[in-house]
Tab-separated table of C-alpha atoms in Angstrom:
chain	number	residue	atom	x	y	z
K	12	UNK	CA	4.987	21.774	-0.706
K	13	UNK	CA	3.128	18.452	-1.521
K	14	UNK	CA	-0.398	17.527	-0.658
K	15	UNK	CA	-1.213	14.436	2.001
K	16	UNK	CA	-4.162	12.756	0.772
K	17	UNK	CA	-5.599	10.180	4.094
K	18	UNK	CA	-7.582	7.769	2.630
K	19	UNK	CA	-10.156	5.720	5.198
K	20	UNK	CA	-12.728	3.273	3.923
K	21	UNK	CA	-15.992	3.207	6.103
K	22	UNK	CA	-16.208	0.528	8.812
K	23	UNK	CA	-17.973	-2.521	9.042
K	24	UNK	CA	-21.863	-2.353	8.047
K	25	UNK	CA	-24.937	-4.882	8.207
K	26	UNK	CA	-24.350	-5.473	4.566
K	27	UNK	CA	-20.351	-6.219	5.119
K	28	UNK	CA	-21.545	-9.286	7.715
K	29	UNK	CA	-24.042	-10.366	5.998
K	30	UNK	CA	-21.910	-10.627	2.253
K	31	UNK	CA	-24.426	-8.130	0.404
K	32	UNK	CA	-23.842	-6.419	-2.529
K	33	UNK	CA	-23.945	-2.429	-1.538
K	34	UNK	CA	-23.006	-0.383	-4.422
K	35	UNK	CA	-24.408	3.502	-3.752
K	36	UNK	CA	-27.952	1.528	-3.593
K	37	UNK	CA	-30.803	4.056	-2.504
K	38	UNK	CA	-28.480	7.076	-2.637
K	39	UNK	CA	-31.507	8.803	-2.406
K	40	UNK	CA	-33.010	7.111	0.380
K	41	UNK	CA	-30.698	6.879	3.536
K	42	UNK	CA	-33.347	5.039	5.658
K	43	UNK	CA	-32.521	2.029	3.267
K	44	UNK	CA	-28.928	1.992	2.866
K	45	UNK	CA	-26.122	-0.179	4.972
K	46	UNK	CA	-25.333	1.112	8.085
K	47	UNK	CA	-22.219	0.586	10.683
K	48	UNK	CA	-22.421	-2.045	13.017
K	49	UNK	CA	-21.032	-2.033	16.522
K	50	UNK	CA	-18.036	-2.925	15.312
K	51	UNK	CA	-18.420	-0.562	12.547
K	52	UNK	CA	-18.490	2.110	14.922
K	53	UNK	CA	-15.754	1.111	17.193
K	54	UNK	CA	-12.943	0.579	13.750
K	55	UNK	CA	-14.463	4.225	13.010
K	56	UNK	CA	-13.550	5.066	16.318
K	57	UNK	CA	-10.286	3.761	16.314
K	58	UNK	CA	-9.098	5.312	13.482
K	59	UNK	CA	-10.337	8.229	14.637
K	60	UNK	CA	-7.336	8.084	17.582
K	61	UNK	CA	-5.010	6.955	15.635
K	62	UNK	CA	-5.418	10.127	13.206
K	63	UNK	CA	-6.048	11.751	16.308
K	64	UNK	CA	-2.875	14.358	16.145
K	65	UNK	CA	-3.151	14.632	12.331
K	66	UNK	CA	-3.598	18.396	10.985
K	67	UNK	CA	-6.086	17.596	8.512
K	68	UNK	CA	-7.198	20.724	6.975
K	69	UNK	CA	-10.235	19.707	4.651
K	70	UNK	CA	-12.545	16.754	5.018
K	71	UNK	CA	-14.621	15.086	2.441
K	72	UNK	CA	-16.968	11.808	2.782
K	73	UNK	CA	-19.356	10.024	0.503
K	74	UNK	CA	-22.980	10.609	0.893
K	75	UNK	CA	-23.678	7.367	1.722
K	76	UNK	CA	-24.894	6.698	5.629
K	77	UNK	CA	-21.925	4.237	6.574
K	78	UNK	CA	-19.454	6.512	5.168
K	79	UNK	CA	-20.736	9.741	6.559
K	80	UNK	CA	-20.802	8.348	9.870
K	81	UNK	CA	-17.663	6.859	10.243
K	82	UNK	CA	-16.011	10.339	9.002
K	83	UNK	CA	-18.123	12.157	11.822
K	84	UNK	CA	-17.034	9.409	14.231
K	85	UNK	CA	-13.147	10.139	12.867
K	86	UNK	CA	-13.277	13.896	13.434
K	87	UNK	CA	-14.871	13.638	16.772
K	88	UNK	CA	-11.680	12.254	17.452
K	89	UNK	CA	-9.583	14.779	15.817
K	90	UNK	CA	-8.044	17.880	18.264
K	91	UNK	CA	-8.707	20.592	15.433
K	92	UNK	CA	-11.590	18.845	13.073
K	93	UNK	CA	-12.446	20.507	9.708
K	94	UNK	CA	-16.099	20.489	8.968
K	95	UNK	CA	-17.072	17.746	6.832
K	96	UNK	CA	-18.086	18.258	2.656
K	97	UNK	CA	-19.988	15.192	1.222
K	98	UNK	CA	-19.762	14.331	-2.366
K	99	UNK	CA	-20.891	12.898	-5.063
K	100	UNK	CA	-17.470	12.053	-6.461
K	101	UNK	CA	-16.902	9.739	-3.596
K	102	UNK	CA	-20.026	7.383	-4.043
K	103	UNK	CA	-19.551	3.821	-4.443
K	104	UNK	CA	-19.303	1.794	-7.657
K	105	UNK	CA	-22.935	1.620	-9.404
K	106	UNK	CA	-24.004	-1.918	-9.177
K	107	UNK	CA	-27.742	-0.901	-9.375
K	108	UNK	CA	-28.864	-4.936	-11.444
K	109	UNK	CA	-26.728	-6.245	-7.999
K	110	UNK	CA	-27.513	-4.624	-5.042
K	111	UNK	CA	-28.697	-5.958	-1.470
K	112	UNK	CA	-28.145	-9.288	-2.970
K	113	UNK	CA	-26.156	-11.790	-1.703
K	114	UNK	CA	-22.304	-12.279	-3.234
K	115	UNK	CA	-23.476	-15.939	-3.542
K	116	UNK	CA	-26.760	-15.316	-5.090
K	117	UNK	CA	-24.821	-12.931	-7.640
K	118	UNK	CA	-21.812	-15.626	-8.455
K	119	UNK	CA	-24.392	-18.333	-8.879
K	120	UNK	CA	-27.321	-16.209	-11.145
K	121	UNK	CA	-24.382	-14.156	-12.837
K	122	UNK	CA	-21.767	-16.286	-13.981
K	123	UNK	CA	-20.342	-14.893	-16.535
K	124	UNK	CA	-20.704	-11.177	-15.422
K	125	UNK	CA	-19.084	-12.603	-12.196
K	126	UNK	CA	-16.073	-13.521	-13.373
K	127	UNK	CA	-15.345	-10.823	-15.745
K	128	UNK	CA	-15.980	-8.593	-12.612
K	129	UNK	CA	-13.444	-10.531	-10.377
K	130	UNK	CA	-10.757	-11.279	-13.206
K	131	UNK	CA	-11.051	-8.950	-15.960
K	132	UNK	CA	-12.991	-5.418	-14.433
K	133	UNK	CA	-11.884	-3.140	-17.355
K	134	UNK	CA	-14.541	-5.441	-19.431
K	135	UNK	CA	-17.484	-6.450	-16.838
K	136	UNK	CA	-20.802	-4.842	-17.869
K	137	UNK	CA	-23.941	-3.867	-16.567
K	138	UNK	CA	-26.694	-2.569	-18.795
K	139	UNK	CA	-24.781	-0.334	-20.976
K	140	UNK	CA	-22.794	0.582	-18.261
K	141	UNK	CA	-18.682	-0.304	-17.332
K	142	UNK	CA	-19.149	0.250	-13.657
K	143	UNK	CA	-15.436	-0.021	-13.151
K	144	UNK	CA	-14.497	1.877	-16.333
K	145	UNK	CA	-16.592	4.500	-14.614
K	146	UNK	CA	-15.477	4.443	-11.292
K	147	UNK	CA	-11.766	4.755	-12.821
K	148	UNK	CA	-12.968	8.265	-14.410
K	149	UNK	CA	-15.004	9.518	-11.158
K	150	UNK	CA	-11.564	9.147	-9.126
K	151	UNK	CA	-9.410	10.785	-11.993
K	152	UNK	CA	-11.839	14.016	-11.903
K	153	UNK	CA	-12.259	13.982	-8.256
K	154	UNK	CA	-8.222	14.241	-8.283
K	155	UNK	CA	-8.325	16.651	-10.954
K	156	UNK	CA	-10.808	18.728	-8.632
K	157	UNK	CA	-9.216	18.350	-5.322
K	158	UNK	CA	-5.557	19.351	-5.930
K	159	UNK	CA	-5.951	21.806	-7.565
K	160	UNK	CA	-8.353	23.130	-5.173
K	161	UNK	CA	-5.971	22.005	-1.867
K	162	UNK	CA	-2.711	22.451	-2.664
K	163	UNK	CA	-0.238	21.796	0.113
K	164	UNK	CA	-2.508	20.938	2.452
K	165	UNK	CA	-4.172	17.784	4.388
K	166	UNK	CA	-7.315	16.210	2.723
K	167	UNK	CA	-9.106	13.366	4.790
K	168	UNK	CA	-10.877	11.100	2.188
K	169	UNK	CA	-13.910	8.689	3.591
K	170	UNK	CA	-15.028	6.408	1.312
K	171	UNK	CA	-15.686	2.990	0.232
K	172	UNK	CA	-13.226	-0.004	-0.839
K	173	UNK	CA	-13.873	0.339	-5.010
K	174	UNK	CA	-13.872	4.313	-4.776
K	175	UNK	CA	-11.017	4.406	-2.441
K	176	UNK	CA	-9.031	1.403	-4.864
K	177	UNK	CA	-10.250	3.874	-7.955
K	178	UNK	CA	-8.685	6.582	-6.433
K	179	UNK	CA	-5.381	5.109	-5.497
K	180	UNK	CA	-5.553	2.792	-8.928
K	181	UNK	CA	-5.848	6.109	-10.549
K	182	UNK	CA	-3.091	8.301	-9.167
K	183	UNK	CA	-0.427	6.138	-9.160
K	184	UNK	CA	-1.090	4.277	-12.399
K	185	UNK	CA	-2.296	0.960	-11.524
K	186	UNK	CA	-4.206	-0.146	-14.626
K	187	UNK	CA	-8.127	-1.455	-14.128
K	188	UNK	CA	-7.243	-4.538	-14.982
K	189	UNK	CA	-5.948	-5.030	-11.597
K	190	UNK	CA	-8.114	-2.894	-9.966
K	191	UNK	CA	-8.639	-5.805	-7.602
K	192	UNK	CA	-5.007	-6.400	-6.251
K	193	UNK	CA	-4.858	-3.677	-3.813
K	194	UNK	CA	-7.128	-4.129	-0.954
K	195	UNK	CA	-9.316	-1.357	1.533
K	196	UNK	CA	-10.579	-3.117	4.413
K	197	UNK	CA	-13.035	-1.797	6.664
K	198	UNK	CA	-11.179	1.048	8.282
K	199	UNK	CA	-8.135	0.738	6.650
K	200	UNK	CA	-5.901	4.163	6.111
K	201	UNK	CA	-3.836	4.924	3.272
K	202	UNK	CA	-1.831	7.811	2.644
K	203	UNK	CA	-0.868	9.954	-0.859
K	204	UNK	CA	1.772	11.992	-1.192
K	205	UNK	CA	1.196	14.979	-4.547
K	206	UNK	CA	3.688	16.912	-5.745
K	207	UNK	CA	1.353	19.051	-7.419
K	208	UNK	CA	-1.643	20.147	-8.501
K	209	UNK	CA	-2.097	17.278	-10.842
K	210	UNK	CA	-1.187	13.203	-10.648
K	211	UNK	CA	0.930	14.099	-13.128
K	212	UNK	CA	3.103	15.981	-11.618
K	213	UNK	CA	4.293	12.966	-9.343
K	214	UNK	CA	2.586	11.242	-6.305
K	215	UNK	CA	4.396	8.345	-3.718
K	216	UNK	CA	2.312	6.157	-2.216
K	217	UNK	CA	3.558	6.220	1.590
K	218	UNK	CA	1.312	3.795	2.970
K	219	UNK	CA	-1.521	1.516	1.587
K	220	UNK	CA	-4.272	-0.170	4.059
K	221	UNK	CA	-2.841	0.246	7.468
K	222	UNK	CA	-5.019	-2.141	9.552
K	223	UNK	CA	-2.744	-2.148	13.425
K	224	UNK	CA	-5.089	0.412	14.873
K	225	UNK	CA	-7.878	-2.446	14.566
K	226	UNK	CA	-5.550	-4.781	16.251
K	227	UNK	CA	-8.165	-5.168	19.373
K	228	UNK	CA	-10.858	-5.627	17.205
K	229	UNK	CA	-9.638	-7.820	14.532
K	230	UNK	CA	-6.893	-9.898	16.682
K	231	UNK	CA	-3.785	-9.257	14.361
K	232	UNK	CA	-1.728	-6.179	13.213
K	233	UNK	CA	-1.730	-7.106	9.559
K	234	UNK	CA	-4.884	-7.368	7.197
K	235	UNK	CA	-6.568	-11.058	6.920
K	236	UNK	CA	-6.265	-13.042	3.942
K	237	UNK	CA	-9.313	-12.802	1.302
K	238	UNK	CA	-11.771	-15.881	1.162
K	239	UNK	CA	-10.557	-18.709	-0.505
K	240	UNK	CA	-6.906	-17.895	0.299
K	241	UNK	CA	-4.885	-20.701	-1.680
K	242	UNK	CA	-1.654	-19.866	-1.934
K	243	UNK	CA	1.283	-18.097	0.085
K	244	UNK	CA	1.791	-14.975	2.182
K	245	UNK	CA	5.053	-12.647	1.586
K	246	UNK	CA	5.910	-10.308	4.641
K	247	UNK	CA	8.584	-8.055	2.589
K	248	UNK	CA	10.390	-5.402	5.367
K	249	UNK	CA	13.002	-3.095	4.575
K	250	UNK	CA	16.262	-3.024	6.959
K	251	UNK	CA	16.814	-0.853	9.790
K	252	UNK	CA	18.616	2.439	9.683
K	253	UNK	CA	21.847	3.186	9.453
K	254	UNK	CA	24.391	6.013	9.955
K	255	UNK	CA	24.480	6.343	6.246
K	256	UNK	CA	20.758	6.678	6.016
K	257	UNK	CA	20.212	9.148	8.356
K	258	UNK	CA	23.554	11.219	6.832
K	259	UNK	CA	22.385	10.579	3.704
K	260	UNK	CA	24.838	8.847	2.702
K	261	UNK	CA	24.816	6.764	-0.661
K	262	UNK	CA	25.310	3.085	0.767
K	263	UNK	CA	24.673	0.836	-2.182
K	264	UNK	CA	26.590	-2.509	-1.610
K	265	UNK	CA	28.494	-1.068	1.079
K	266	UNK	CA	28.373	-3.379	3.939
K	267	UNK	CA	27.012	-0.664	6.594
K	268	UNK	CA	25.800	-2.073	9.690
K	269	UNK	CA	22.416	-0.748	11.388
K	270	UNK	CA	22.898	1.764	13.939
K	271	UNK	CA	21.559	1.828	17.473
K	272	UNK	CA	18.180	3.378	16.285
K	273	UNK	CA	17.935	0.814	13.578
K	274	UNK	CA	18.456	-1.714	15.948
K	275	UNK	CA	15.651	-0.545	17.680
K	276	UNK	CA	13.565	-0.823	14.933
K	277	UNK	CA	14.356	-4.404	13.835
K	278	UNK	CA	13.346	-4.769	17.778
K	279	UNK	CA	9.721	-3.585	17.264
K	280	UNK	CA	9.630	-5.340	13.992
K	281	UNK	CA	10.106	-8.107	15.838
K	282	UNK	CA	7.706	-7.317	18.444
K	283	UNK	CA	5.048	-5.977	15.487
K	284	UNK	CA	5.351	-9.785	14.123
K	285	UNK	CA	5.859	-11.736	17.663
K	286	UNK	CA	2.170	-13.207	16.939
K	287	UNK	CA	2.228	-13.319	13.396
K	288	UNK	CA	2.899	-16.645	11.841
K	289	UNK	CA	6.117	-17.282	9.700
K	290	UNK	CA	7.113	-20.083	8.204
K	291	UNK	CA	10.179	-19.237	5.899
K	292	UNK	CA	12.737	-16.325	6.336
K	293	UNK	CA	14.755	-15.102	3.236
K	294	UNK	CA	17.052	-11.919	3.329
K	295	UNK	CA	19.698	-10.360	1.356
K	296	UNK	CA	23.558	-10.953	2.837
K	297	UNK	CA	23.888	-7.835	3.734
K	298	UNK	CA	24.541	-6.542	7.109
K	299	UNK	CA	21.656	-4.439	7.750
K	300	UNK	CA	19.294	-6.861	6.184
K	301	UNK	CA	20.193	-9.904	7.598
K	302	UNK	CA	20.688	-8.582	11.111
K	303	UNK	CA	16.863	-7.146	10.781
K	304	UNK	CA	15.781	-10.272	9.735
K	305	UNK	CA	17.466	-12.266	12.987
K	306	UNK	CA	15.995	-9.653	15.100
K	307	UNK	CA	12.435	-10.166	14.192
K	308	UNK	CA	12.717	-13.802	14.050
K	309	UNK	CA	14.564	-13.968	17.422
K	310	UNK	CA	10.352	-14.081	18.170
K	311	UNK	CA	10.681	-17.542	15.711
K	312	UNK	CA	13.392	-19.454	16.615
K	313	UNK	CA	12.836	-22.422	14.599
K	314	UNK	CA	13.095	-20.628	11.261
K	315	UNK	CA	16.044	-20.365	9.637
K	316	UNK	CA	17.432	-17.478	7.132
K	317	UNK	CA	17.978	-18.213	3.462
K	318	UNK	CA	20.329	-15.789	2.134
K	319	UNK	CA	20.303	-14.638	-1.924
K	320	UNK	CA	23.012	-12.311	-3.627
K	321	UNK	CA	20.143	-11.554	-5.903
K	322	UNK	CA	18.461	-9.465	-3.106
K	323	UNK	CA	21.785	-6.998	-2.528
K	324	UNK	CA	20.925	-3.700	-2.954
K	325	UNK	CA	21.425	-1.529	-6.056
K	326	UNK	CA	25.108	-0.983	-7.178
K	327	UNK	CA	25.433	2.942	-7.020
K	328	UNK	CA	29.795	2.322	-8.531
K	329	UNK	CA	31.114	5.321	-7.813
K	330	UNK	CA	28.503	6.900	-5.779
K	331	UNK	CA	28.960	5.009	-2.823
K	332	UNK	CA	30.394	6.291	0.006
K	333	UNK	CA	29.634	9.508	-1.353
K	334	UNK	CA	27.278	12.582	-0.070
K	335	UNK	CA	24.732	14.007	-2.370
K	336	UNK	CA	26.971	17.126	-2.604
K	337	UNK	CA	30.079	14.917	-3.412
K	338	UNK	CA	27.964	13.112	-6.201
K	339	UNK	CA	26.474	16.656	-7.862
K	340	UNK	CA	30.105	17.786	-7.935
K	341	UNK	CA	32.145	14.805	-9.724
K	342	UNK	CA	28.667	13.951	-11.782
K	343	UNK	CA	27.040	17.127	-12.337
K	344	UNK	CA	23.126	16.528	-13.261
K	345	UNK	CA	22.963	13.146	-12.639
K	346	UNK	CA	21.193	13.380	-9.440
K	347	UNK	CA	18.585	15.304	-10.175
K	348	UNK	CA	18.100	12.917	-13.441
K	349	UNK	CA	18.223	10.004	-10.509
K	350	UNK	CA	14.976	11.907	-9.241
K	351	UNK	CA	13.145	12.693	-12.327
K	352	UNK	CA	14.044	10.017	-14.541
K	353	UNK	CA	15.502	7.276	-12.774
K	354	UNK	CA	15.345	4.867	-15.524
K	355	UNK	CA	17.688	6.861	-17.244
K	356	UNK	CA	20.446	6.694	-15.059
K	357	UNK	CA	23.757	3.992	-15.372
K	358	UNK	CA	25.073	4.321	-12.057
K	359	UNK	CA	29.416	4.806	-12.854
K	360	UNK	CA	30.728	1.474	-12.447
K	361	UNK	CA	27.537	0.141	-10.844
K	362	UNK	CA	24.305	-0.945	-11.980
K	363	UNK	CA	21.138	0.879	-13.621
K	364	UNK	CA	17.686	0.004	-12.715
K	365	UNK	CA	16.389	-2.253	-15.135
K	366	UNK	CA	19.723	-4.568	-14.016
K	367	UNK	CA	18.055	-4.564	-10.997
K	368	UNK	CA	14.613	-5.147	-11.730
K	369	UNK	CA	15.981	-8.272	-13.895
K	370	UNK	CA	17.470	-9.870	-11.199
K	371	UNK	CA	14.916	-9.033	-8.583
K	372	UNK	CA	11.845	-10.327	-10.701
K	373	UNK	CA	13.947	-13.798	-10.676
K	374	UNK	CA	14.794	-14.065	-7.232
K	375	UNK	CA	11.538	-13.149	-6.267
K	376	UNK	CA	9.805	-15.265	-8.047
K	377	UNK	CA	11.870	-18.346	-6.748
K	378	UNK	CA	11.161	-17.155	-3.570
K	379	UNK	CA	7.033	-16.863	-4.021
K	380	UNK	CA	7.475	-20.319	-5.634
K	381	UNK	CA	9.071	-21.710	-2.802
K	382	UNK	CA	6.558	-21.206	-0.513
K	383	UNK	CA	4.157	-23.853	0.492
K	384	UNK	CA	0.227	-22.607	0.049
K	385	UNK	CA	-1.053	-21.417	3.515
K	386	UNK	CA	2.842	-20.248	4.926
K	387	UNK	CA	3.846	-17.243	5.350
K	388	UNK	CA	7.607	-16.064	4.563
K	389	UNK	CA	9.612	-12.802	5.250
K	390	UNK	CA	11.845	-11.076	2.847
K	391	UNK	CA	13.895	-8.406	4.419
K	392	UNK	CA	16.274	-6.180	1.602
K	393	UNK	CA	16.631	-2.711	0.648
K	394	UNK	CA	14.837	0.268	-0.492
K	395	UNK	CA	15.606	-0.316	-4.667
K	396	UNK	CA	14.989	-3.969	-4.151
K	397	UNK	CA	12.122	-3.607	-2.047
K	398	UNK	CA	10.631	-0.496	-4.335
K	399	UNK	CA	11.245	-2.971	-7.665
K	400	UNK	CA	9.773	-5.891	-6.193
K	401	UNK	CA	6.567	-3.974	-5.460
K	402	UNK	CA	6.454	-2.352	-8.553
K	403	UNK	CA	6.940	-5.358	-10.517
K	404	UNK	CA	3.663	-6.320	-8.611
K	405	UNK	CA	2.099	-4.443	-10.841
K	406	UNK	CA	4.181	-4.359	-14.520
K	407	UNK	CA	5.436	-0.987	-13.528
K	408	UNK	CA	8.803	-0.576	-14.872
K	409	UNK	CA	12.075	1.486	-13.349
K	410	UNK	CA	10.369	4.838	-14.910
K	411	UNK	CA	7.662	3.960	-11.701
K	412	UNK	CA	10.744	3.528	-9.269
K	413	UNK	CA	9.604	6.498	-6.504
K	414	UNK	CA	6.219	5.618	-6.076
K	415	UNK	CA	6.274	3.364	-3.410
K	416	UNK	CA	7.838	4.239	-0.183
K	417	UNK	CA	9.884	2.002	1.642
K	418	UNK	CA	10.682	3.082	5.437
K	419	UNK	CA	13.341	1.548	7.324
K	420	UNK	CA	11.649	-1.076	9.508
K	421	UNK	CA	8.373	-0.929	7.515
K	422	UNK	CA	6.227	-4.127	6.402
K	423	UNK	CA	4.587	-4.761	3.360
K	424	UNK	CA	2.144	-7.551	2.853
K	425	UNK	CA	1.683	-9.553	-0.467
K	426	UNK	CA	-0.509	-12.458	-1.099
K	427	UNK	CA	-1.225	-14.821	-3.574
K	428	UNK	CA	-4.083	-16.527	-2.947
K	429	UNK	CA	-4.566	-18.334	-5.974
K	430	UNK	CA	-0.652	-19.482	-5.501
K	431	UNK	CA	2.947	-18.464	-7.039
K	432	UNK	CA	1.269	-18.103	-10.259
K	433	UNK	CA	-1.533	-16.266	-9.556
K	434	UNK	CA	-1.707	-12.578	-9.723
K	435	UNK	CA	-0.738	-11.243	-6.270
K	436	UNK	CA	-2.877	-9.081	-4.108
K	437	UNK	CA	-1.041	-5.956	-2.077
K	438	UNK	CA	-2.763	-6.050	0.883
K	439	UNK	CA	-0.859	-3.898	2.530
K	440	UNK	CA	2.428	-1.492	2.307
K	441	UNK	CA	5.034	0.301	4.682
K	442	UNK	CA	3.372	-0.250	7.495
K	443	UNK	CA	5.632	2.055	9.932
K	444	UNK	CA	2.532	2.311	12.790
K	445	UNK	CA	5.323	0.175	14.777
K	446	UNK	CA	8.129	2.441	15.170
K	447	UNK	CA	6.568	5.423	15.763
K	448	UNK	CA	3.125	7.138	17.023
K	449	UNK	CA	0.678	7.912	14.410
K	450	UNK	CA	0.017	6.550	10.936
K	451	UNK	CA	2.961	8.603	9.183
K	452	UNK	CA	6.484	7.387	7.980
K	453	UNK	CA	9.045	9.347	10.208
K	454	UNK	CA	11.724	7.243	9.226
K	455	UNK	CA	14.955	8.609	7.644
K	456	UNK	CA	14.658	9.350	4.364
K	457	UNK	CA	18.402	8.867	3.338
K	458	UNK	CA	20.160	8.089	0.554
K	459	UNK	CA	19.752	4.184	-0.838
């Protein structure tokens, strides 16, 4: 039985409007630390309903005021809240020489240390201290600690943006180099799925910084751009379902059409992204892609589709068409292989991974690069494409395949704000809040 880790960062505090520096300043002295705003409270609020009908079995927080109350102002929501533990192990990132100062003040008296901290974190320095360094090995003993502790169970996590990136960073391998190219925004849920009592063992990221509860509040379904946003937007979505998928049948590059539920789901796509600018559409030739993709921009009917081979989904050969059963029998051990070591596997008379990955990284790039700074495109594909495009975010290579989850109908966001050749930023991923209630996946989890 895995363990769900839900992941919240605290919401909006005086510090967050007026662009302080927070840190874990005064730990000791809550009377001068940040505290929520209105606003604060209401996002707290709000997530609170939308994890509402959520078993969570254990609850931790931070210490900190603006993270204790927003995980009070959660469970108040909850029908069966678990009392609330505060740690130590969820504090925020020691920026003691930085604190209550403004991020101005800091860029223009700190240069240097700036831009180590924004560009290369696994070297920025304070005193004799590597605050990211550390906050990397706080999250790696607080997982070490927890699921071990928790197994199988629900764990609500309340944080703060670098403890909550730490922690993610951390269990699914994300180096601190690019500790910055996830994002938490105020609010934000994510959601961790363990396989066992260590991050070892194997953990899939189902969801990263769901922001559509806040829709009221913040005017838009999808997390805002940082400051000084420069380059493009990428609004990657995986097809609908199909009768394969929810047989789990192995599809591959089977033309199979979407069925009447995953019509239904490129339908609240659609409706998920009526007020959400695009300005280019791209999608794989495929049936189920393509039809996804004219769904949602039936809401955009000025854009037109551009359609790459390069985007098809994996070649399973001789496993398509086939049942998992089917596949065990005339290939015996090569699906469980598929599960454990995926990078290991040459699919008969189809492709393996890293053929995939090779063609993807191209195509994807073209793509990025052939979108204007300040546009926004969507990509719609498949599962493998979708999974190697977001791991190639991040160097990961086809041994990484199963982290990232990729519901039918979900919407992943990924910026570039310093343009195509910048690093990107994952601001968000498999956002499923759309087709069904509450912040799980309950897609179909059938065969690619």
């Amino acid at each position: 039985m895995s363990t769900r880790v839900v992941i919240v960062r605290h919401g909006e505090s005086n510090f967050n409007i007026l662009h302080k520096i927070q840190g874990r300043g005064n730990y000791d002295r809550p009377e001068l630390q940040s505290v929520l705003t209105d606003k604060g409270k209401q996002q707290a609020r709000l997530a609170g309903k939308a994890l509402a009908n959520l078993t969570i079995d254990v609850a931790y927080a931070s210490p900190l005021v603006r993270a204790q109350h927003t995980a009070n102002l959660i469970l108040a929501e909850n029908l069966q809240p678990p009392t609330l533990n505060t740690t130590e192990s969820l504090l925020e990132i020691d920026l003691t020489e930085w604190e209550s100062m403004l991020s101005r003040d800091v860029k223009e008296q700190f240069p240097e240390k700036y831009h180590l901290w924004q560009n290369q974190p696994e070297q920025f320095q304070l005193g004799d201290r590597y605050p990211v360094l550390d906050l990397f090995e706080q999250a790696k003993a607080f997982w070490a600690e927890i699921l071990t502790k928790h197994q199988g169970k629900t764990i609500l996590l309340v944080g703060h943006s670098g403890i909550n990136r730490a922690l993610i960073c951390s269990a699914i391998g994300i180096p601190v180099s690019l500790y910055h190219n996830i994002q938490q925004v105020n609010c934000a849920i994510s959601v961790l799925n363990f396989q066992g009592a260590n991050i070892t063992d194997g953990v899939q990221l189902e969801s990263l910084n769901l922001a559509s509860h806040l829709e009221d509040i913040s005017g838009s379904p999808l997390p805002p751009t940082k400051q000084n946003h420069h380059g493009p937007r990428l609004l990657l979505v995986r097809h609908g379902e199909t009768e394969w998928n929810r047989q789990k049948r192995f599809q591959g590059q089977i033309d199979v059409p979407l069925n009447n539920n995953g019509h239904a789901q490129a339908r609240r796509a659609s409706e998920f992204l009526a007020q959400v600018k695009i300005d280019k559409a791209f999608s794989s030739p495929m049936l189920r892609p393509k039809d996804t993709a004219l769904e949602i921009l039936s809401k955009h009917p000025h854009i037109q589709i551009e359609l790459f081979d390069e985007l098809k989904e994996i070649s399973h050969g001789l496993w398509e068409g086939k049942f998992e059963h089917e596949i065990e029998a005339e290939f015996a051990g090569q699906l469980a292989l598929w599960q454990s070591h995926p990078q290991t596997v040459q699919m008969p008379e189809g492709e393996n991974l890293q053929e995939v990955w090779d063609r993807v990284a191209i195509v994807w790039q073209k793509i990025v690069e052939s979108v204007p700074a300040g546009e926004t495109a969507l990509v719609v594909a498949h599962d493998a494409v979708n999974k190697a495009i977001l791991c190639l975010l991040f160097g990961f290579t086809p041994e990484q395949f199963w982290i990232f989850k990729q519901g039918n109908g979900g919407v992943s966001v990924i910026d570039y704000p310093e343009g195509a050749k910048g690093k990107p930023i994952l601001q968000s991923c498999n956002i499923t809040t759309h087709l069904s209630e509450g912040i799980l996946d309950r897609t179909a989890a059938g065969a690619l």
